[in-house]
XYZ file of C-alpha atoms in Angstrom:
745
model
C 45.747 -42.602 -3.358
C 48.318 -40.427 -5.164
C 45.881 -39.323 -7.722
C 43.381 -38.420 -4.812
C 46.002 -36.349 -3.109
C 46.842 -34.355 -6.206
C 43.099 -33.692 -6.888
C 42.532 -32.636 -3.138
C 45.532 -30.322 -3.249
C 44.309 -28.812 -6.506
C 40.842 -27.826 -5.172
C 41.571 -27.134 -1.664
C 44.832 -25.283 -2.492
C 43.043 -23.007 -4.860
C 40.481 -21.927 -2.101
C 43.211 -21.656 0.550
C 45.451 -19.261 -1.593
C 42.906 -16.530 -0.652
C 42.456 -17.699 2.984
C 44.396 -17.755 6.290
C 47.950 -18.789 5.878
C 48.533 -19.403 9.642
C 45.813 -21.990 9.714
C 47.300 -23.707 6.937
C 50.632 -23.873 8.511
C 49.425 -25.059 11.824
C 47.361 -27.837 10.126
C 50.466 -28.963 8.167
C 52.578 -29.233 11.443
C 49.750 -31.324 13.074
C 49.302 -33.428 10.014
C 53.126 -34.240 10.114
C 53.090 -35.187 13.581
C 50.128 -37.656 12.946
C 51.753 -39.134 9.981
C 55.362 -39.265 11.160
C 54.938 -39.716 14.839
C 56.567 -42.710 16.592
C 54.711 -42.562 19.830
C 51.034 -43.462 19.905
C 50.377 -40.957 22.592
C 51.905 -38.169 20.408
C 49.874 -38.954 17.467
C 46.745 -39.076 19.535
C 47.482 -35.827 21.114
C 48.025 -34.397 17.664
C 44.519 -35.591 16.449
C 43.026 -33.975 19.437
C 44.911 -30.723 18.667
C 43.751 -30.835 15.107
C 40.133 -31.421 16.276
C 40.198 -28.334 18.490
C 41.991 -26.283 15.827
C 39.097 -26.996 13.464
C 36.366 -25.922 15.892
C 34.551 -22.812 14.399
C 37.666 -22.402 11.969
C 36.741 -22.582 8.349
C 40.089 -21.999 7.023
C 41.510 -24.823 9.004
C 38.844 -27.166 7.720
C 39.705 -26.151 4.186
C 43.304 -26.830 4.966
C 42.571 -30.263 6.298
C 40.365 -30.986 3.282
C 43.193 -30.005 0.831
C 46.145 -31.835 2.728
C 44.762 -34.089 5.385
C 41.996 -36.159 4.028
C 44.160 -39.093 2.510
C 46.171 -39.158 5.788
C 42.968 -39.455 8.043
C 41.527 -42.096 5.732
C 44.848 -44.015 5.936
C 44.486 -43.908 9.824
C 40.880 -45.251 9.721
C 41.927 -48.088 7.414
C 45.207 -49.123 8.924
C 44.816 -48.235 12.674
C 41.806 -50.194 13.365
C 43.405 -51.970 16.347
C 44.054 -48.586 18.101
C 40.621 -47.566 19.152
C 41.774 -44.181 20.474
C 43.478 -43.305 16.967
C 40.398 -44.502 15.218
C 38.014 -42.443 17.221
C 40.146 -39.273 16.863
C 40.627 -39.826 13.148
C 36.783 -40.281 12.659
C 35.853 -37.350 14.867
C 38.211 -35.107 12.754
C 36.493 -36.266 9.620
C 33.065 -35.636 11.141
C 34.203 -31.972 11.839
C 35.785 -31.495 8.439
C 32.717 -32.713 6.464
C 29.949 -31.812 9.013
C 27.592 -28.708 8.634
C 29.098 -25.391 9.425
C 28.600 -23.797 12.952
C 26.501 -20.645 13.382
C 29.720 -18.621 13.547
C 31.079 -20.029 10.347
C 27.710 -19.480 8.514
C 27.727 -15.841 9.373
C 31.254 -15.516 8.004
C 32.114 -14.750 4.572
C 33.965 -16.931 2.112
C 33.251 -20.692 0.909
C 31.795 -23.224 3.409
C 34.240 -26.064 3.581
C 31.733 -28.912 4.111
C 30.505 -29.000 0.628
C 34.095 -28.993 -0.855
C 35.398 -31.581 1.592
C 32.480 -33.882 1.267
C 32.856 -33.916 -2.574
C 36.694 -34.646 -2.015
C 35.989 -37.437 0.469
C 33.269 -39.057 -1.668
C 35.424 -39.066 -4.726
C 38.028 -41.070 -2.989
C 38.058 -44.765 -4.004
C 36.493 -47.074 -1.390
C 36.179 -44.351 1.212
C 32.318 -44.936 1.832
C 32.781 -48.696 1.729
C 35.424 -48.342 4.310
C 32.891 -46.481 6.617
C 30.217 -49.085 6.135
C 32.680 -51.855 6.907
C 33.116 -50.343 10.392
C 29.395 -50.741 11.127
C 29.445 -54.475 10.383
C 29.406 -57.075 13.141
C 32.815 -58.206 14.579
C 35.216 -59.317 13.565
C 34.651 -57.441 10.238
C 33.349 -54.315 11.980
C 34.036 -52.316 15.179
C 31.664 -52.668 18.144
C 33.015 -49.592 20.020
C 30.204 -47.123 20.506
C 32.088 -43.991 19.713
C 33.488 -45.426 16.329
C 29.966 -46.361 15.248
C 28.511 -43.195 16.434
C 31.043 -40.905 14.603
C 30.780 -43.159 11.508
C 26.936 -42.810 11.372
C 27.321 -39.140 11.812
C 30.058 -38.825 9.036
C 27.662 -40.817 6.634
C 24.756 -38.485 7.548
C 26.829 -35.532 6.601
C 27.942 -37.080 3.367
C 24.421 -37.982 2.512
C 23.227 -34.334 3.141
C 25.812 -32.872 0.684
C 26.536 -35.697 -1.771
C 23.401 -37.985 -1.597
C 23.722 -39.664 -5.029
C 27.285 -40.915 -4.425
C 26.493 -42.193 -1.046
C 23.299 -43.940 -2.211
C 24.998 -45.636 -4.988
C 28.075 -46.755 -2.645
C 25.419 -48.224 -0.092
C 23.594 -50.091 -2.839
C 26.767 -51.461 -4.184
C 27.926 -52.724 -0.589
C 26.731 -56.170 0.279
C 23.970 -55.864 3.013
C 24.571 -52.148 3.358
C 21.114 -51.141 3.840
C 20.414 -54.254 5.982
C 23.155 -53.397 8.366
C 21.844 -49.899 8.751
C 18.325 -51.301 9.452
C 19.657 -53.669 12.100
C 21.230 -50.657 13.902
C 17.624 -49.294 14.622
C 17.541 -52.015 17.324
C 20.793 -50.665 19.063
C 20.958 -48.324 21.899
C 18.868 -45.135 21.796
C 21.663 -42.725 20.779
C 22.884 -44.937 17.803
C 19.210 -45.508 16.749
C 18.345 -41.839 16.617
C 21.577 -41.099 14.527
C 20.642 -44.086 12.179
C 17.189 -42.671 11.693
C 18.549 -39.272 10.519
C 20.923 -41.142 8.003
C 17.999 -43.375 6.790
C 15.946 -40.218 6.320
C 18.371 -38.699 3.894
C 18.982 -42.139 2.032
C 15.341 -42.932 1.509
C 14.313 -39.376 0.352
C 14.583 -40.026 -3.312
C 15.870 -43.525 -4.041
C 13.153 -46.078 -4.533
C 15.558 -48.951 -4.445
C 16.740 -48.232 -0.965
C 12.998 -47.453 -0.002
C 12.010 -50.994 -1.196
C 14.851 -52.827 0.579
C 14.228 -50.876 3.851
C 10.450 -51.592 3.617
C 10.966 -55.325 3.124
C 13.490 -55.544 6.035
C 10.584 -54.663 8.220
C 10.995 -50.768 8.381
C 7.147 -50.161 8.996
C 6.871 -52.275 11.970
C 10.233 -51.180 13.586
C 9.313 -47.460 12.878
C 5.709 -47.917 14.391
C 7.085 -49.652 17.369
C 9.394 -46.792 18.100
C 6.670 -44.331 17.706
C 4.350 -45.971 20.084
C 7.240 -46.457 22.584
C 8.033 -42.715 22.344
C 4.331 -41.592 23.109
C 3.068 -41.192 19.624
C 1.872 -37.683 19.007
C 2.760 -36.548 22.575
C 6.458 -37.794 22.088
C 9.538 -35.923 21.015
C 11.263 -35.325 17.967
C 12.172 -39.064 17.465
C 8.532 -39.612 16.646
C 8.753 -36.950 13.946
C 11.856 -38.491 12.557
C 10.163 -41.950 12.407
C 7.028 -40.739 10.637
C 9.237 -38.700 8.254
C 11.137 -41.846 7.271
C 7.841 -43.786 6.925
C 6.554 -41.148 4.664
C 9.545 -41.408 2.487
C 9.015 -45.030 2.193
C 5.459 -44.452 1.086
C 5.600 -41.296 -1.053
C 5.325 -42.302 -4.777
C 5.931 -45.934 -3.989
C 3.023 -48.086 -4.948
C 4.807 -51.401 -3.846
C 5.647 -50.154 -0.433
C 1.947 -48.738 0.063
C 0.591 -52.174 -0.902
C 3.039 -53.818 1.454
C 1.948 -51.380 4.274
C -1.716 -52.277 3.769
C -1.082 -56.093 3.572
C 0.846 -55.935 6.803
C -2.265 -54.549 8.551
C -0.636 -51.314 9.624
C -3.631 -49.082 8.533
C -5.320 -49.785 11.868
C -2.390 -48.159 13.592
C -2.791 -44.703 12.035
C -5.813 -43.451 14.214
C -3.637 -43.750 17.228
C -1.093 -41.382 15.732
C -3.585 -38.753 15.305
C -4.729 -38.520 19.079
C -3.034 -36.459 21.813
C -3.535 -36.074 25.506
C -3.450 -32.296 25.101
C -6.426 -30.075 24.574
C -6.279 -29.575 20.764
C -8.487 -26.351 21.074
C -5.645 -24.686 23.021
C -2.232 -23.714 21.586
C -0.234 -26.881 21.241
C 3.522 -27.263 21.564
C 5.423 -26.971 18.329
C 6.625 -30.566 18.610
C 3.184 -32.019 18.891
C 1.987 -29.960 15.895
C 4.994 -31.370 13.912
C 4.202 -34.921 15.044
C 0.439 -34.655 14.122
C 1.293 -33.147 10.720
C 3.598 -35.991 9.892
C 0.939 -38.436 10.828
C -1.532 -36.628 8.746
C 0.747 -36.709 5.712
C 1.009 -40.579 6.229
C -2.858 -40.795 5.928
C -2.982 -38.490 2.959
C -0.249 -40.606 1.119
C -2.236 -43.716 1.513
C -5.450 -42.104 0.080
C -4.458 -39.539 -2.462
C -3.473 -40.475 -6.015
C 0.284 -41.591 -6.174
C 2.395 -38.836 -7.584
C 5.512 -40.425 -9.277
C 8.657 -38.803 -7.904
C 10.878 -36.761 -9.999
C 13.174 -38.818 -12.215
C 10.703 -41.751 -12.465
C 7.721 -39.995 -14.085
C 5.235 -42.168 -16.074
C 4.894 -41.667 -19.742
C 1.625 -39.737 -19.526
C 2.547 -37.836 -16.476
C -0.819 -38.475 -14.743
C -0.772 -39.461 -11.036
C -1.591 -43.019 -10.529
C -4.802 -43.853 -8.793
C -4.723 -45.967 -5.586
C -5.417 -49.377 -6.558
C -7.688 -50.329 -3.642
C -8.811 -46.855 -2.321
C -12.290 -48.214 -1.352
C -10.718 -50.953 0.681
C -8.355 -48.438 2.360
C -11.292 -46.181 3.137
C -13.318 -48.871 4.886
C -10.336 -50.149 6.959
C -9.571 -46.694 8.110
C -13.230 -46.034 8.906
C -13.473 -49.166 11.056
C -10.329 -48.197 12.917
C -11.793 -44.869 13.811
C -9.762 -42.735 11.566
C -12.496 -40.411 10.362
C -13.423 -39.720 14.097
C -9.898 -38.894 14.951
C -9.717 -36.488 11.822
C -13.061 -34.672 12.860
C -11.492 -34.014 16.239
C -8.490 -32.284 14.456
C -10.938 -30.053 12.634
C -11.502 -28.346 15.904
C -7.599 -27.794 16.592
C -6.323 -24.312 17.407
C -3.557 -24.577 14.579
C -4.915 -23.571 11.265
C -2.343 -25.825 9.635
C -3.561 -28.859 11.442
C -7.159 -27.959 10.586
C -6.224 -27.693 6.772
C -4.406 -30.914 6.654
C -7.095 -32.810 8.543
C -9.726 -31.606 6.060
C -7.592 -32.728 3.141
C -7.458 -36.186 4.557
C -11.330 -36.042 5.212
C -11.827 -35.089 1.654
C -9.892 -38.109 0.442
C -11.407 -40.418 2.912
C -14.997 -39.759 2.160
C -14.664 -39.267 -1.575
C -16.715 -41.761 -3.585
C -17.337 -43.973 -0.396
C -20.979 -44.074 0.546
C -20.215 -45.670 4.060
C -17.772 -42.753 4.881
C -20.026 -40.217 3.641
C -22.924 -41.464 5.863
C -20.513 -41.568 8.926
C -19.660 -37.988 8.252
C -23.246 -37.101 7.952
C -24.083 -38.399 11.310
C -20.655 -37.557 12.993
C -19.816 -34.660 15.166
C -16.691 -32.429 15.671
C -15.900 -29.861 18.229
C -16.825 -26.212 17.133
C -14.984 -23.157 17.863
C -16.745 -22.675 21.177
C -15.697 -26.350 22.238
C -19.334 -27.653 21.819
C -19.806 -30.875 19.931
C -21.749 -29.897 16.698
C -22.664 -31.797 13.473
C -19.526 -32.435 11.558
C -20.859 -31.029 8.382
C -21.997 -27.893 10.014
C -18.557 -27.359 11.451
C -17.185 -27.730 8.028
C -19.625 -25.356 6.545
C -18.597 -22.803 9.182
C -15.013 -22.956 7.997
C -16.027 -22.647 4.471
C -18.028 -19.642 5.181
C -15.826 -17.857 7.901
C -12.541 -19.654 7.891
C -9.756 -17.135 8.450
C -7.156 -19.004 6.010
C -7.616 -19.678 2.465
C -5.987 -23.408 2.796
C -8.604 -24.380 5.470
C -11.543 -22.764 3.439
C -10.577 -24.673 0.210
C -9.992 -27.879 2.252
C -13.471 -27.608 3.819
C -15.169 -26.853 0.497
C -13.476 -29.943 -1.010
C -14.898 -31.978 1.887
C -18.446 -30.767 1.102
C -17.940 -31.411 -2.511
C -16.567 -34.939 -1.943
C -19.540 -35.604 0.391
C -22.099 -34.660 -2.409
C -20.495 -36.452 -5.183
C -22.474 -39.540 -6.105
C -24.403 -39.190 -2.852
C -27.943 -38.428 -3.713
C -29.270 -39.298 -0.258
C -26.690 -37.067 1.486
C -27.612 -34.048 -0.799
C -31.135 -34.488 -0.019
C -30.564 -34.744 3.733
C -28.708 -31.419 3.783
C -31.301 -29.738 1.359
C -34.021 -30.834 3.843
C -32.438 -28.675 6.526
C -32.693 -25.633 4.151
C -36.440 -26.283 3.538
C -36.881 -26.559 7.424
C -35.209 -23.248 7.895
C -37.463 -21.816 5.166
C -40.712 -23.115 6.591
C -40.176 -22.274 10.136
C -38.370 -19.082 11.177
C -35.706 -19.491 13.722
C -36.689 -18.911 17.236
C -34.633 -17.020 19.932
C -32.204 -19.322 21.562
C -32.862 -22.036 19.149
C -29.836 -24.009 17.850
C -28.953 -23.374 14.164
C -28.874 -25.927 11.546
C -26.773 -26.497 8.439
C -29.520 -25.099 6.386
C -30.049 -22.063 8.561
C -26.439 -21.007 8.361
C -26.233 -21.605 4.719
C -29.443 -19.574 3.870
C -28.412 -16.715 6.277
C -24.993 -16.392 4.561
C -26.537 -16.749 1.241
C -28.834 -13.653 1.412
C -26.753 -11.515 3.856
C -26.790 -7.847 2.735
C -24.489 -6.464 5.334
C -21.324 -4.617 4.206
C -18.473 -7.057 3.288
C -20.655 -10.247 3.220
C -20.495 -10.654 -0.507
C -17.467 -13.197 -0.245
C -19.307 -15.141 2.281
C -22.339 -15.171 0.077
C -20.407 -16.340 -2.774
C -18.907 -19.176 -0.892
C -22.518 -20.253 0.407
C -23.590 -20.188 -3.196
C -20.866 -22.636 -4.101
C -22.108 -24.946 -1.306
C -25.598 -24.709 -2.497
C -24.651 -25.726 -6.077
C -22.979 -28.824 -4.679
C -26.273 -29.875 -2.870
C -28.247 -29.423 -6.195
C -25.815 -30.855 -8.664
C -27.147 -33.658 -10.663
C -29.940 -34.076 -8.128
C -33.538 -33.326 -9.460
C -35.030 -34.410 -6.180
C -33.086 -31.632 -4.287
C -34.069 -29.062 -6.748
C -37.851 -30.068 -6.495
C -37.447 -29.716 -2.705
C -36.440 -26.100 -2.893
C -38.642 -25.032 -5.830
C -41.868 -24.464 -3.881
C -39.996 -22.099 -1.593
C -39.349 -19.538 -4.344
C -42.485 -17.693 -3.748
C -43.643 -16.090 -0.495
C -46.089 -17.734 1.894
C -48.362 -16.224 4.582
C -45.814 -16.852 7.297
C -42.275 -16.679 5.691
C -40.758 -14.680 2.746
C -39.633 -16.996 -0.122
C -36.321 -17.197 -2.048
C -37.575 -14.767 -4.524
C -38.266 -12.005 -1.972
C -34.795 -12.556 -0.396
C -32.982 -12.233 -3.790
C -35.114 -8.976 -4.567
C -33.776 -7.661 -1.258
C -30.316 -8.216 -2.416
C -31.111 -6.065 -5.597
C -33.016 -3.467 -3.825
C -30.304 -3.082 -1.238
C -27.989 -1.814 -4.064
C -25.067 -4.167 -3.198
C -22.427 -5.151 -5.437
C -24.045 -8.462 -6.277
C -27.109 -6.808 -7.898
C -26.134 -7.663 -11.405
C -25.909 -11.298 -10.696
C -29.158 -11.250 -8.660
C -30.841 -9.992 -11.751
C -29.259 -12.803 -13.801
C -30.678 -15.225 -11.356
C -34.116 -13.804 -11.617
C -33.728 -13.723 -15.437
C -32.975 -17.418 -15.215
C -36.287 -17.887 -13.443
C -38.092 -16.113 -16.136
C -36.416 -17.696 -19.198
C -36.211 -21.249 -17.691
C -38.925 -23.887 -17.457
C -40.580 -22.533 -14.375
C -43.867 -23.695 -13.010
C -47.117 -22.348 -14.394
C -47.570 -18.805 -12.893
C -44.271 -18.434 -11.389
C -42.941 -16.297 -14.108
C -45.808 -13.896 -13.731
C -45.328 -13.664 -9.982
C -41.572 -12.970 -10.486
C -42.277 -10.230 -12.916
C -44.867 -8.617 -10.689
C -42.360 -8.725 -7.858
C -39.739 -7.148 -10.038
C -41.909 -4.267 -11.169
C -43.269 -3.659 -7.649
C -39.969 -3.525 -5.834
C -37.301 -2.427 -8.133
C -38.686 -1.331 -11.441
C -38.016 -2.989 -14.835
C -35.619 -0.286 -15.916
C -33.327 -0.742 -12.909
C -33.517 -4.484 -13.239
C -32.273 -4.475 -16.860
C -29.756 -1.865 -16.183
C -28.209 -3.736 -13.465
C -27.534 -6.851 -15.963
C -26.095 -4.261 -18.442
C -23.656 -2.879 -15.908
C -22.663 -6.425 -14.931
C -21.577 -6.898 -18.374
C -19.249 -3.920 -18.256
C -17.299 -4.986 -15.132
C -13.662 -5.897 -15.794
C -14.206 -9.387 -14.395
C -16.917 -10.008 -16.892
C -14.882 -8.436 -19.784
C -11.940 -10.521 -18.875
C -13.944 -13.703 -18.649
C -15.643 -13.030 -21.963
C -12.288 -12.647 -23.595
C -10.747 -15.570 -21.813
C -8.478 -13.471 -19.581
C -7.877 -13.689 -15.785
C -8.426 -10.451 -13.623
C -5.615 -10.364 -10.959
C -7.014 -10.633 -7.582
C -6.027 -8.587 -4.618
C -3.342 -10.182 -2.378
C -3.310 -9.403 1.218
C -0.485 -7.266 2.460
C 0.805 -10.062 4.800
C -0.259 -13.701 4.287
C 1.591 -14.889 7.439
C -1.073 -13.351 9.848
C -3.659 -15.783 8.341
C -2.123 -18.873 9.970
C -0.756 -17.078 13.181
C -2.395 -17.648 16.538
C -1.768 -15.943 19.653
C 0.628 -17.892 21.869
C 0.873 -20.696 19.513
C 4.307 -22.161 19.141
C 3.873 -23.355 15.503
C 6.441 -22.787 12.945
C 4.105 -23.795 10.278
C 1.795 -21.084 10.889
C 4.140 -18.540 9.342
C 4.052 -20.323 6.015
C 2.242 -18.566 3.139
C -1.031 -20.112 2.033
C -0.976 -22.475 -0.846
C -1.481 -21.136 -4.371
C -5.393 -20.937 -4.762
C -6.754 -23.372 -7.137
C -10.405 -22.986 -6.545
C -12.537 -20.715 -8.584
C -13.757 -18.958 -5.422
C -10.381 -17.425 -5.289
C -10.222 -16.603 -8.726
C -12.114 -14.517 -11.293
C -15.503 -16.714 -11.121
C -16.371 -15.457 -14.684
C -15.023 -17.906 -17.328
C -15.881 -17.671 -20.934
C -18.720 -20.294 -20.644
C -20.369 -18.511 -17.734
C -20.194 -15.169 -19.528
C -21.815 -16.740 -22.585
C -24.407 -18.236 -20.508
C -25.245 -14.789 -18.984
C -25.592 -13.279 -22.291
C -28.166 -15.830 -23.451
C -30.126 -15.355 -20.191
C -30.111 -11.697 -20.857
C -31.464 -11.991 -24.279
C -34.246 -14.178 -23.238
C -34.997 -12.198 -20.217
C -35.398 -9.060 -22.207
C -37.879 -10.878 -24.503
C -39.803 -12.271 -21.519
C -39.908 -8.788 -19.580
C -40.865 -6.603 -22.486
C -43.143 -9.145 -24.062
C -44.976 -9.712 -20.728
C -44.841 -6.053 -19.812
C -46.707 -5.149 -23.135
C -49.154 -8.047 -22.632
C -51.469 -8.864 -19.729
C -50.850 -9.351 -16.034
C -52.404 -12.214 -14.113
C -55.635 -10.418 -13.066
C -56.450 -9.830 -16.725
C -56.109 -6.115 -16.745
C -54.493 -4.813 -20.059
C -51.515 -2.468 -19.925
C -51.472 0.688 -21.835
C -49.360 0.285 -24.989
C -48.410 3.858 -24.728
C -47.138 3.444 -21.188
C -45.154 0.287 -22.323
C -43.564 2.436 -25.102
C -42.685 5.324 -22.772
C -41.071 2.569 -20.409
C -39.023 1.198 -23.289
C -37.818 4.627 -24.456
C -36.734 5.417 -20.801
C -35.032 2.179 -20.512
C -33.135 2.671 -23.707
C -32.105 6.235 -22.737
C -30.945 4.951 -19.427
C -28.840 2.174 -21.041
C -27.296 4.719 -23.615
C -26.463 7.102 -20.802
C -24.797 4.328 -18.729
C -22.767 3.073 -21.757
C -21.607 6.561 -22.601
C -20.580 7.397 -18.930
C -18.733 4.197 -18.603
C -16.832 4.713 -21.877
C -15.948 8.423 -21.009
C -14.924 7.353 -17.567
C -12.551 4.825 -19.039
C -11.093 7.329 -21.479
C -10.523 9.839 -18.722
C -8.896 7.380 -16.447
C -6.543 6.481 -19.333
C -5.789 10.105 -20.140
C -5.163 10.894 -16.359
C -2.762 8.166 -16.032
C -0.902 9.025 -19.214
C -0.889 12.785 -18.862
C 0.399 12.846 -15.253
C 3.635 10.897 -15.924
C 6.785 12.375 -17.252
C 7.393 9.563 -19.443
C 9.232 10.488 -22.704
C 6.198 9.614 -24.938
C 3.800 11.835 -22.998
C 2.888 15.363 -24.047
C 4.562 16.749 -20.870
C 7.589 14.603 -21.488
C 7.878 15.798 -25.093
C 7.647 19.426 -24.013
C 10.500 19.053 -21.551
C 12.585 17.042 -24.126
C 12.197 19.576 -26.936
C 13.259 22.477 -24.843
C 11.178 24.919 -26.847
C 10.104 28.289 -25.454
C 6.574 27.160 -24.723
C 7.802 23.991 -22.739
C 6.779 25.376 -19.394
C 3.582 26.437 -20.657
C 2.689 23.046 -22.097
C 3.760 21.309 -18.932
C 1.608 23.359 -16.751
C -1.294 22.797 -19.234
C -0.650 18.948 -19.277
C -0.724 19.019 -15.499
C -3.809 21.129 -15.212
C -5.583 18.829 -17.677
C -4.425 15.821 -15.745
C -5.790 17.277 -12.488
C -9.200 18.177 -14.187
C -9.422 14.644 -15.601
C -9.031 13.171 -12.175
C -11.658 15.275 -10.720
C -14.050 14.456 -13.687
C -13.339 10.801 -13.321
C -14.315 10.950 -9.719
C -17.425 12.769 -10.431
C -18.355 10.443 -13.176
C -17.619 7.408 -11.001
C -20.008 8.801 -8.398
C -22.662 9.334 -10.947
C -22.382 5.783 -12.337
C -22.716 4.481 -8.725
C -25.924 6.301 -8.247
C -27.370 5.127 -11.340
C -26.392 1.340 -10.915
C -26.111 0.799 -7.105
C -22.355 0.449 -6.848
C -19.542 -0.972 -8.932
C -20.879 -4.384 -9.847
C -18.141 -6.923 -9.195
C -18.586 -10.482 -9.700
C -19.922 -12.976 -7.161
C -20.446 -16.714 -7.128
C -24.098 -16.031 -6.397
C -24.221 -16.903 -10.268
C -23.722 -20.609 -9.503
C -26.878 -20.934 -7.315
C -29.493 -21.107 -10.066
C -27.890 -20.326 -13.369
C -25.477 -23.284 -13.572
C -27.118 -25.811 -11.265
C -30.708 -25.226 -10.707
C -33.108 -22.924 -12.461
C -31.625 -22.591 -15.851
C -32.254 -26.033 -17.423
């Protein structure tokens, strides 16, 4: 104890030397009364005065930490028969080590909690002393306030010095067991024990396993049901948070959870009496998010927590994921998750979609149930579940929910040829029969409408639709064959070919990739006569010269160049990301969180090195096909004039040369404009100013005039290039429709 006193005075005294001297003197007087007092009433009164003095008083707390911790610990150890003294000493220790008040946090100087907690935890047997108070009588103390303040003190210590407290609790006989037993005590003590156990189980697998084998899951679920599940208060959130601590990264506890039959309890945690399509209370959202985390932890690969990483660092796959999926499906978990897809909270929708993705991945029964299931749409009408998911992919406001919905559709299509064909059949139905006024839309109608939408700003939606279509066609020849007959026009409906040509003739930003798509039709293994029809349509509607120029301009876009060189073009980031998840009137603290870092190709440069090389191959073969067929014969047998073909080729080459020259000059002028307009020391204007010669003013004026002229020329050339090519050709995921998955085989 003497060594501890010396250590405490050394640290605390160093802090106090720059603090409030009056607080230190007052603390010393009160500590002397507590230690040297004769009458019990006088010592109890001194403890009460010390407690009041430390209220919102950081210097007093530092003084008690420096001089009074050993004395207070002695009172706790030796005054156990005097309950009033014991209560007072524990209350003082709780204030000394507890978190700072709002007034203290706003003030300057060091916060005493961390310093005092470190001092207390270094004291020999201090934590064991507190755990001893929680044991059953006669070893422990049964007084409510003694146990209450003891638990609060342990919780504060765990928040500041978790490793020391965890080690001390593991070293104490039956330490975790006693804490688990207190979950059955009266409500106030139970709630405090929950907070303590949340801190202890956050990162210690040994405590996690002891708690789980002591019946933690059953006790926690009983409390959750008794508190009203998702409609309950913060106690529900605390219970679910502790349960997630026990499951996260702990394969043994997850196996125990399944074997004890608790999977069937999860759907009940995802249901609420409130209307989820209206703004939910903050606590309901927090409870539902915690329950969704539980479902996700039991389905997703097990990520080993920090400090216990596996040798290869690869997450461990769930040992019986298929069994977990079937059990959750039978219990109604998928239906409960689909209801949450229609929630007003964007973060709830995002988390629900992540769980659905893991639930249906690789499981045919879950995929079939998803195909047949329904979910509330944004209008509150029950709609096909996959159609609701598609709408989120195409029109979702937040990146998190769009990526989650895209993962659901991808998981549905993996190893599910029947499901792919079922969704593809809705596309063929929409192509064969035009939509009537008032008719309900289908999955295929909405997908095709978004795919060929030429309205301003629709390119991103078209790219997302293209990605979905690629999933429907991936590794499924039957789905491809179902769509191939609809390439050409029929008497009643325009085919896919005409719609793609409309995309090119509309001069939208995806013209280059639409040209690549048509080139894939020409250079691939198309059906007999299809290539001639495609070439005729190209010549009739847009012209061969403009068609090949569109591909050439695509190759000169920054995205394509970066992809060809293996680089990444930075994407534009919205000015405010918090508005993506904010919803009017919604008391949801999570909606202000920024979106996750994008990992999906739709939110990055869609041109990687492989796709750019594929486009170059398609371009080369397309030129051979177009120029060869143009110089040959057309389907009706009429021969083309070789002179006309030569003239067309010359015009094409001239146009390509002009475009390349304009693009190169435009790039040089932009660079020159940026460099000459700056006053950097290495620029001509900067050198003129630095040298201080007689011609400096003239040189500076000339440099500025040249910079202004370069800007005007750059703007003029930019307009000329746009007129020649139909706009700045930026990348679009329309490429994925046919080039990677369908026509180019």
